[in-house]
């Protein structure tokens, strides 16, 4: 006859001692003498502090004072808004921006293109007009003093058309870059700078210093307008009427 328990081995063949606990102190259902399992939860799914497995007490709130929906006992979420979207003063929460549609994107691209072309052409034409005005009002003695003649300048209309063409190419390039290249705005401005430097060299090569200076000013004016306006092209942010909810 075998004895299930002895002094050398207090555990029986099933691994439990005379009190029904294994070597880890757990009974056949996996609970210790205090009624908690190895994870610290009792048969009702609560720990020694009374929290369930999601961290909520019997009243439905966690240690931070929020319920499962993210609202405190006063009914406000961590942003300070209640379930109807109002804050503690009764003001309504700001609406979330609506996701732009394909139509919004097309309208934004068309509108941004028109604005960019218009501003770039006007800025360039006005600058060329001012340079031509200053060149014609500069006395001949000044040109003789610097041993040079007036800068070679295009007409304002020609400059505006060239700047608009440059803007169209820049917009097309930016649209392609937004699809295939990360860090688009920075790379786009670098591209505008490099192309502008090439244009300055092409316009001033073989000419006098005043022509070089005028070329730098003209290209810089168009380049600044393009580099600032083109990255801003896109659909306008719209808001919807949905209440703000805690996420």
PDB file of C-alpha atoms in Angstrom:
ATOM      1  CA  UNK A   1       0.000   0.000   0.000  1.00  0.00           C
ATOM      2  CA  UNK A   2       1.391   3.405  -1.013  1.00  0.00           C
ATOM      3  CA  UNK A   3       1.033   6.593   0.970  1.00  0.00           C
ATOM      4  CA  UNK A   4       0.027   9.702  -1.060  1.00  0.00           C
ATOM      5  CA  UNK A   5       1.917  12.068   1.232  1.00  0.00           C
ATOM      6  CA  UNK A   6       5.134  11.572   3.158  1.00  0.00           C
ATOM      7  CA  UNK A   7       7.705  13.739   4.861  1.00  0.00           C
ATOM      8  CA  UNK A   8      10.142  13.613   1.964  1.00  0.00           C
ATOM      9  CA  UNK A   9       7.497  14.528  -0.635  1.00  0.00           C
ATOM     10  CA  UNK A  10       4.519  16.532   0.588  1.00  0.00           C
ATOM     11  CA  UNK A  11       2.922  16.439  -2.875  1.00  0.00           C
ATOM     12  CA  UNK A  12       0.843  13.574  -4.151  1.00  0.00           C
ATOM     13  CA  UNK A  13       0.938  11.979  -7.565  1.00  0.00           C
ATOM     14  CA  UNK A  14      -1.278  14.759  -8.939  1.00  0.00           C
ATOM     15  CA  UNK A  15       1.159  17.427  -7.680  1.00  0.00           C
ATOM     16  CA  UNK A  16      -0.975  18.789  -4.843  1.00  0.00           C
ATOM     17  CA  UNK A  17      -0.357  18.671  -1.109  1.00  0.00           C
ATOM     18  CA  UNK A  18      -2.740  17.667   1.648  1.00  0.00           C
ATOM     19  CA  UNK A  19      -4.358  21.106   1.519  1.00  0.00           C
ATOM     20  CA  UNK A  20      -4.925  20.968  -2.227  1.00  0.00           C
ATOM     21  CA  UNK A  21      -2.143  23.343  -3.351  1.00  0.00           C
ATOM     22  CA  UNK A  22       0.745  22.686  -5.694  1.00  0.00           C
ATOM     23  CA  UNK A  23       4.353  23.757  -5.268  1.00  0.00           C
ATOM     24  CA  UNK A  24       3.442  27.257  -6.526  1.00  0.00           C
ATOM     25  CA  UNK A  25       0.758  27.603  -3.900  1.00  0.00           C
ATOM     26  CA  UNK A  26      -2.130  27.335  -6.371  1.00  0.00           C
ATOM     27  CA  UNK A  27      -5.103  24.992  -6.122  1.00  0.00           C
ATOM     28  CA  UNK A  28      -6.565  22.891  -8.897  1.00  0.00           C
ATOM     29  CA  UNK A  29      -8.450  25.928 -10.249  1.00  0.00           C
ATOM     30  CA  UNK A  30      -5.270  28.006 -10.288  1.00  0.00           C
ATOM     31  CA  UNK A  31      -5.973  30.173  -7.233  1.00  0.00           C
ATOM     32  CA  UNK A  32      -3.868  30.643  -4.093  1.00  0.00           C
ATOM     33  CA  UNK A  33      -5.027  30.524  -0.478  1.00  0.00           C
ATOM     34  CA  UNK A  34      -6.276  34.116  -0.734  1.00  0.00           C
ATOM     35  CA  UNK A  35      -8.283  33.331  -3.854  1.00  0.00           C
ATOM     36  CA  UNK A  36      -6.031  35.006  -6.471  1.00  0.00           C
ATOM     37  CA  UNK A  37      -4.478  33.435  -9.536  1.00  0.00           C
ATOM     38  CA  UNK A  38      -0.896  33.763 -10.707  1.00  0.00           C
ATOM     39  CA  UNK A  39      -1.740  37.109 -12.378  1.00  0.00           C
ATOM     40  CA  UNK A  40      -3.222  38.530  -9.188  1.00  0.00           C
ATOM     41  CA  UNK A  41      -6.924  38.317 -10.075  1.00  0.00           C
ATOM     42  CA  UNK A  42      -9.643  36.540  -8.120  1.00  0.00           C
ATOM     43  CA  UNK A  43     -12.467  34.398  -9.433  1.00  0.00           C
ATOM     44  CA  UNK A  44     -14.412  37.544 -10.311  1.00  0.00           C
ATOM     45  CA  UNK A  45     -11.579  38.959 -12.390  1.00  0.00           C
ATOM     46  CA  UNK A  46     -10.447  41.626  -9.927  1.00  0.00           C
ATOM     47  CA  UNK A  47      -7.084  42.219  -8.312  1.00  0.00           C
ATOM     48  CA  UNK A  48      -6.358  42.866  -4.660  1.00  0.00           C
ATOM     49  CA  UNK A  49      -7.135  46.577  -5.129  1.00  0.00           C
ATOM     50  CA  UNK A  50     -10.508  45.786  -6.677  1.00  0.00           C
ATOM     51  CA  UNK A  51      -9.614  46.573 -10.286  1.00  0.00           C
ATOM     52  CA  UNK A  52     -10.625  44.395 -13.216  1.00  0.00           C
ATOM     53  CA  UNK A  53      -8.247  43.253 -15.931  1.00  0.00           C
ATOM     54  CA  UNK A  54      -8.704  46.582 -17.761  1.00  0.00           C
ATOM     55  CA  UNK A  55      -7.847  48.578 -14.656  1.00  0.00           C
ATOM     56  CA  UNK A  56     -11.350  49.732 -13.727  1.00  0.00           C
ATOM     57  CA  UNK A  57     -12.897  49.572 -10.248  1.00  0.00           C
ATOM     58  CA  UNK A  58     -16.424  48.466  -9.394  1.00  0.00           C
ATOM     59  CA  UNK A  59     -17.678  52.004  -9.994  1.00  0.00           C
ATOM     60  CA  UNK A  60     -16.336  51.837 -13.562  1.00  0.00           C
ATOM     61  CA  UNK A  61     -13.435  54.299 -13.194  1.00  0.00           C
ATOM     62  CA  UNK A  62      -9.696  53.664 -13.306  1.00  0.00           C
ATOM     63  CA  UNK A  63      -6.890  55.128 -11.223  1.00  0.00           C
ATOM     64  CA  UNK A  64      -6.838  58.257 -13.415  1.00  0.00           C
ATOM     65  CA  UNK A  65     -10.537  58.795 -12.731  1.00  0.00           C
ATOM     66  CA  UNK A  66     -11.811  57.994 -16.233  1.00  0.00           C
ATOM     67  CA  UNK A  67     -14.330  55.375 -17.328  1.00  0.00           C
ATOM     68  CA  UNK A  68     -14.017  53.001 -20.257  1.00  0.00           C
ATOM     69  CA  UNK A  69     -15.168  55.747 -22.654  1.00  0.00           C
ATOM     70  CA  UNK A  70     -12.557  58.178 -21.357  1.00  0.00           C
ATOM     71  CA  UNK A  71     -14.827  60.445 -19.278  1.00  0.00           C
ATOM     72  CA  UNK A  72     -14.344  61.367 -15.625  1.00  0.00           C
ATOM     73  CA  UNK A  73     -16.973  61.371 -12.893  1.00  0.00           C
ATOM     74  CA  UNK A  74     -18.113  64.833 -13.943  1.00  0.00           C
ATOM     75  CA  UNK A  75     -18.632  63.616 -17.515  1.00  0.00           C
ATOM     76  CA  UNK A  76     -15.631  65.292 -19.180  1.00  0.00           C
ATOM     77  CA  UNK A  77     -12.830  63.654 -21.158  1.00  0.00           C
ATOM     78  CA  UNK A  78      -9.141  64.438 -20.821  1.00  0.00           C
ATOM     79  CA  UNK A  79      -9.523  67.330 -23.260  1.00  0.00           C
ATOM     80  CA  UNK A  80     -12.182  68.928 -21.067  1.00  0.00           C
ATOM     81  CA  UNK A  81     -15.234  68.160 -23.228  1.00  0.00           C
ATOM     82  CA  UNK A  82     -18.368  66.235 -22.325  1.00  0.00           C
ATOM     83  CA  UNK A  83     -20.202  63.667 -24.425  1.00  0.00           C
ATOM     84  CA  UNK A  84     -22.095  66.380 -26.320  1.00  0.00           C
ATOM     85  CA  UNK A  85     -18.883  68.181 -27.313  1.00  0.00           C
ATOM     86  CA  UNK A  86     -19.106  71.102 -24.863  1.00  0.00           C
ATOM     87  CA  UNK A  87     -16.482  72.189 -22.341  1.00  0.00           C
ATOM     88  CA  UNK A  88     -17.060  73.133 -18.714  1.00  0.00           C
ATOM     89  CA  UNK A  89     -18.123  76.658 -19.672  1.00  0.00           C
ATOM     90  CA  UNK A  90     -20.670  75.375 -22.180  1.00  0.00           C
ATOM     91  CA  UNK A  91     -18.638  76.265 -25.263  1.00  0.00           C
ATOM     92  CA  UNK A  92     -18.768  73.773 -28.094  1.00  0.00           C
ATOM     93  CA  UNK A  93     -15.615  71.885 -29.046  1.00  0.00           C
ATOM     94  CA  UNK A  94     -13.910  72.887 -32.311  1.00  0.00           C
ATOM     95  CA  UNK A  95     -14.856  70.619 -35.158  1.00  0.00           C
ATOM     96  CA  UNK A  96     -12.335  68.305 -36.692  1.00  0.00           C
ATOM     97  CA  UNK A  97     -11.091  69.125 -40.186  1.00  0.00           C
ATOM     98  CA  UNK A  98     -12.948  67.163 -42.831  1.00  0.00           C
ATOM     99  CA  UNK A  99     -10.911  64.834 -45.015  1.00  0.00           C
ATOM    100  CA  UNK A 100     -10.361  66.542 -48.399  1.00  0.00           C
ATOM    101  CA  UNK A 101     -12.069  64.854 -51.320  1.00  0.00           C
ATOM    102  CA  UNK A 102     -10.696  64.447 -54.837  1.00  0.00           C
ATOM    103  CA  UNK A 103     -12.827  67.425 -55.873  1.00  0.00           C
ATOM    104  CA  UNK A 104     -11.305  69.533 -53.092  1.00  0.00           C
ATOM    105  CA  UNK A 105      -7.837  68.505 -54.236  1.00  0.00           C
ATOM    106  CA  UNK A 106      -8.552  69.444 -57.849  1.00  0.00           C
ATOM    107  CA  UNK A 107     -10.020  72.804 -56.851  1.00  0.00           C
ATOM    108  CA  UNK A 108      -7.063  73.474 -54.545  1.00  0.00           C
ATOM    109  CA  UNK A 109      -4.563  72.633 -57.273  1.00  0.00           C
ATOM    110  CA  UNK A 110      -6.344  74.784 -59.859  1.00  0.00           C
ATOM    111  CA  UNK A 111      -6.822  77.711 -57.513  1.00  0.00           C
ATOM    112  CA  UNK A 112      -3.283  77.502 -56.168  1.00  0.00           C
ATOM    113  CA  UNK A 113      -1.900  77.382 -59.701  1.00  0.00           C
ATOM    114  CA  UNK A 114      -3.816  80.496 -60.729  1.00  0.00           C
ATOM    115  CA  UNK A 115      -2.689  82.396 -57.633  1.00  0.00           C
ATOM    116  CA  UNK A 116       0.932  81.311 -58.046  1.00  0.00           C
ATOM    117  CA  UNK A 117       1.072  82.256 -61.717  1.00  0.00           C
ATOM    118  CA  UNK A 118      -0.598  85.603 -61.100  1.00  0.00           C
ATOM    119  CA  UNK A 119       1.558  86.617 -58.155  1.00  0.00           C
ATOM    120  CA  UNK A 120       4.788  85.440 -59.764  1.00  0.00           C
ATOM    121  CA  UNK A 121       4.048  87.254 -63.022  1.00  0.00           C
ATOM    122  CA  UNK A 122       3.038  90.482 -61.271  1.00  0.00           C
ATOM    123  CA  UNK A 123       6.032  90.513 -58.931  1.00  0.00           C
ATOM    124  CA  UNK A 124       8.452  89.877 -61.781  1.00  0.00           C
ATOM    125  CA  UNK A 125       6.840  92.440 -64.094  1.00  0.00           C
ATOM    126  CA  UNK A 126       6.821  95.142 -61.412  1.00  0.00           C
ATOM    127  CA  UNK A 127      10.467  94.498 -60.552  1.00  0.00           C
ATOM    128  CA  UNK A 128      11.521  94.638 -64.215  1.00  0.00           C
ATOM    129  CA  UNK A 129       9.559  97.862 -64.654  1.00  0.00           C
ATOM    130  CA  UNK A 130      11.319  99.388 -61.647  1.00  0.00           C
ATOM    131  CA  UNK A 131      14.724  98.298 -62.946  1.00  0.00           C
ATOM    132  CA  UNK A 132      14.003  99.746 -66.385  1.00  0.00           C
ATOM    133  CA  UNK A 133      12.766 102.954 -64.776  1.00  0.00           C
ATOM    134  CA  UNK A 134      15.898 103.280 -62.645  1.00  0.00           C
ATOM    135  CA  UNK A 135      18.160 102.445 -65.590  1.00  0.00           C
ATOM    136  CA  UNK A 136      16.596 105.130 -67.786  1.00  0.00           C
ATOM    137  CA  UNK A 137      16.774 107.712 -64.976  1.00  0.00           C
ATOM    138  CA  UNK A 138      20.412 107.006 -64.169  1.00  0.00           C
ATOM    139  CA  UNK A 139      22.692 109.720 -65.622  1.00  0.00           C
ATOM    140  CA  UNK A 140      25.223 108.725 -68.269  1.00  0.00           C
ATOM    141  CA  UNK A 141      27.982 109.980 -66.009  1.00  0.00           C
ATOM    142  CA  UNK A 142      27.225 107.189 -63.568  1.00  0.00           C
ATOM    143  CA  UNK A 143      27.586 104.547 -66.220  1.00  0.00           C
ATOM    144  CA  UNK A 144      30.840 106.113 -67.388  1.00  0.00           C
ATOM    145  CA  UNK A 145      32.056 106.200 -63.796  1.00  0.00           C
ATOM    146  CA  UNK A 146      31.588 102.438 -63.402  1.00  0.00           C
ATOM    147  CA  UNK A 147      32.792 101.855 -66.956  1.00  0.00           C
ATOM    148  CA  UNK A 148      29.626 100.076 -67.955  1.00  0.00           C
ATOM    149  CA  UNK A 149      26.373 100.568 -69.750  1.00  0.00           C
ATOM    150  CA  UNK A 150      22.761 100.095 -68.607  1.00  0.00           C
ATOM    151  CA  UNK A 151      21.718  96.508 -67.895  1.00  0.00           C
ATOM    152  CA  UNK A 152      20.052  94.525 -70.624  1.00  0.00           C
ATOM    153  CA  UNK A 153      16.479  94.050 -69.429  1.00  0.00           C
ATOM    154  CA  UNK A 154      13.478  92.332 -70.987  1.00  0.00           C
ATOM    155  CA  UNK A 155      10.141  94.062 -71.221  1.00  0.00           C
ATOM    156  CA  UNK A 156       7.811  93.628 -68.216  1.00  0.00           C
ATOM    157  CA  UNK A 157       5.413  91.549 -70.328  1.00  0.00           C
ATOM    158  CA  UNK A 158       8.178  89.200 -71.498  1.00  0.00           C
ATOM    159  CA  UNK A 159       9.498  88.840 -67.962  1.00  0.00           C
ATOM    160  CA  UNK A 160       6.003  88.087 -66.638  1.00  0.00           C
ATOM    161  CA  UNK A 161       5.423  85.389 -69.267  1.00  0.00           C
ATOM    162  CA  UNK A 162       8.789  83.753 -68.588  1.00  0.00           C
ATOM    163  CA  UNK A 163       8.163  83.824 -64.842  1.00  0.00           C
ATOM    164  CA  UNK A 164       4.711  82.284 -65.332  1.00  0.00           C
ATOM    165  CA  UNK A 165       6.244  79.525 -67.463  1.00  0.00           C
ATOM    166  CA  UNK A 166       8.842  78.904 -64.777  1.00  0.00           C
ATOM    167  CA  UNK A 167       6.020  78.677 -62.219  1.00  0.00           C
ATOM    168  CA  UNK A 168       4.108  76.126 -64.317  1.00  0.00           C
ATOM    169  CA  UNK A 169       7.169  73.881 -64.528  1.00  0.00           C
ATOM    170  CA  UNK A 170       7.760  74.300 -60.804  1.00  0.00           C
ATOM    171  CA  UNK A 171       4.172  73.307 -59.964  1.00  0.00           C
ATOM    172  CA  UNK A 172       4.372  70.225 -62.163  1.00  0.00           C
ATOM    173  CA  UNK A 173       7.664  69.268 -60.565  1.00  0.00           C
ATOM    174  CA  UNK A 174       6.244  69.750 -57.070  1.00  0.00           C
ATOM    175  CA  UNK A 175       3.212  67.568 -57.797  1.00  0.00           C
ATOM    176  CA  UNK A 176       5.506  64.762 -58.944  1.00  0.00           C
ATOM    177  CA  UNK A 177       7.786  65.209 -55.932  1.00  0.00           C
ATOM    178  CA  UNK A 178       4.905  64.979 -53.459  1.00  0.00           C
ATOM    179  CA  UNK A 179       4.192  61.474 -54.756  1.00  0.00           C
ATOM    180  CA  UNK A 180       7.697  60.050 -54.983  1.00  0.00           C
ATOM    181  CA  UNK A 181       9.938  62.092 -52.676  1.00  0.00           C
ATOM    182  CA  UNK A 182       9.901  62.536 -48.874  1.00  0.00           C
ATOM    183  CA  UNK A 183      10.740  65.962 -47.465  1.00  0.00           C
ATOM    184  CA  UNK A 184       9.218  67.558 -50.551  1.00  0.00           C
ATOM    185  CA  UNK A 185       9.145  71.242 -49.561  1.00  0.00           C
ATOM    186  CA  UNK A 186      12.841  71.403 -48.679  1.00  0.00           C
ATOM    187  CA  UNK A 187      13.943  69.527 -51.792  1.00  0.00           C
ATOM    188  CA  UNK A 188      11.626  71.630 -53.933  1.00  0.00           C
ATOM    189  CA  UNK A 189      13.106  74.905 -52.657  1.00  0.00           C
ATOM    190  CA  UNK A 190      16.590  73.528 -53.254  1.00  0.00           C
ATOM    191  CA  UNK A 191      15.582  72.640 -56.801  1.00  0.00           C
ATOM    192  CA  UNK A 192      14.197  76.161 -57.379  1.00  0.00           C
ATOM    193  CA  UNK A 193      17.448  77.654 -56.081  1.00  0.00           C
ATOM    194  CA  UNK A 194      19.593  75.510 -58.387  1.00  0.00           C
ATOM    195  CA  UNK A 195      17.462  76.215 -61.440  1.00  0.00           C
ATOM    196  CA  UNK A 196      17.436  79.907 -60.572  1.00  0.00           C
ATOM    197  CA  UNK A 197      21.227  79.939 -60.383  1.00  0.00           C
ATOM    198  CA  UNK A 198      21.381  78.376 -63.845  1.00  0.00           C
ATOM    199  CA  UNK A 199      18.998  81.018 -65.186  1.00  0.00           C
ATOM    200  CA  UNK A 200      21.097  83.818 -63.709  1.00  0.00           C
ATOM    201  CA  UNK A 201      24.202  82.428 -65.373  1.00  0.00           C
ATOM    202  CA  UNK A 202      22.391  82.079 -68.690  1.00  0.00           C
ATOM    203  CA  UNK A 203      21.015  85.648 -68.521  1.00  0.00           C
ATOM    204  CA  UNK A 204      24.201  87.341 -67.338  1.00  0.00           C
ATOM    205  CA  UNK A 205      26.835  85.350 -69.164  1.00  0.00           C
ATOM    206  CA  UNK A 206      28.907  87.575 -71.434  1.00  0.00           C
ATOM    207  CA  UNK A 207      27.309  90.791 -70.190  1.00  0.00           C
ATOM    208  CA  UNK A 208      28.296  93.570 -67.843  1.00  0.00           C
ATOM    209  CA  UNK A 209      27.989  93.662 -64.066  1.00  0.00           C
ATOM    210  CA  UNK A 210      24.692  95.647 -64.077  1.00  0.00           C
ATOM    211  CA  UNK A 211      23.124  92.926 -66.220  1.00  0.00           C
ATOM    212  CA  UNK A 212      24.334  90.277 -63.787  1.00  0.00           C
ATOM    213  CA  UNK A 213      22.868  92.180 -60.842  1.00  0.00           C
ATOM    214  CA  UNK A 214      19.571  92.739 -62.632  1.00  0.00           C
ATOM    215  CA  UNK A 215      19.415  89.046 -63.590  1.00  0.00           C
ATOM    216  CA  UNK A 216      19.968  88.020 -59.971  1.00  0.00           C
ATOM    217  CA  UNK A 217      17.207  90.349 -58.758  1.00  0.00           C
ATOM    218  CA  UNK A 218      14.692  89.219 -61.376  1.00  0.00           C
ATOM    219  CA  UNK A 219      15.295  85.498 -60.889  1.00  0.00           C
ATOM    220  CA  UNK A 220      15.375  85.894 -57.102  1.00  0.00           C
ATOM    221  CA  UNK A 221      12.010  87.691 -57.075  1.00  0.00           C
ATOM    222  CA  UNK A 222      10.347  84.990 -59.172  1.00  0.00           C
ATOM    223  CA  UNK A 223      12.090  82.205 -57.251  1.00  0.00           C
ATOM    224  CA  UNK A 224      11.035  83.505 -53.842  1.00  0.00           C
ATOM    225  CA  UNK A 225       7.417  83.823 -54.965  1.00  0.00           C
ATOM    226  CA  UNK A 226       7.412  80.311 -56.414  1.00  0.00           C
ATOM    227  CA  UNK A 227       9.196  78.652 -53.473  1.00  0.00           C
ATOM    228  CA  UNK A 228       6.755  80.199 -51.002  1.00  0.00           C
ATOM    229  CA  UNK A 229       3.506  79.738 -52.916  1.00  0.00           C
ATOM    230  CA  UNK A 230       3.872  76.349 -54.582  1.00  0.00           C
ATOM    231  CA  UNK A 231       4.332  74.247 -51.372  1.00  0.00           C
ATOM    232  CA  UNK A 232       1.126  75.820 -50.021  1.00  0.00           C
ATOM    233  CA  UNK A 233      -0.965  74.591 -52.943  1.00  0.00           C
ATOM    234  CA  UNK A 234      -3.619  72.116 -51.820  1.00  0.00           C
ATOM    235  CA  UNK A 235      -7.216  71.758 -50.690  1.00  0.00           C
ATOM    236  CA  UNK A 236      -8.425  74.210 -48.070  1.00  0.00           C
ATOM    237  CA  UNK A 237      -9.042  72.798 -44.604  1.00  0.00           C
ATOM    238  CA  UNK A 238     -12.739  72.385 -43.986  1.00  0.00           C
ATOM    239  CA  UNK A 239     -14.494  71.493 -40.765  1.00  0.00           C
ATOM    240  CA  UNK A 240     -17.443  69.250 -40.229  1.00  0.00           C
ATOM    241  CA  UNK A 241     -20.164  69.333 -37.628  1.00  0.00           C
ATOM    242  CA  UNK A 242     -19.139  66.195 -35.757  1.00  0.00           C
ATOM    243  CA  UNK A 243     -18.691  66.500 -32.027  1.00  0.00           C
ATOM    244  CA  UNK A 244     -15.195  66.098 -30.767  1.00  0.00           C
ATOM    245  CA  UNK A 245     -14.749  62.717 -29.107  1.00  0.00           C
ATOM    246  CA  UNK A 246     -11.982  61.346 -27.013  1.00  0.00           C
ATOM    247  CA  UNK A 247      -9.790  59.037 -29.029  1.00  0.00           C
TER     248      UNK A 247
END
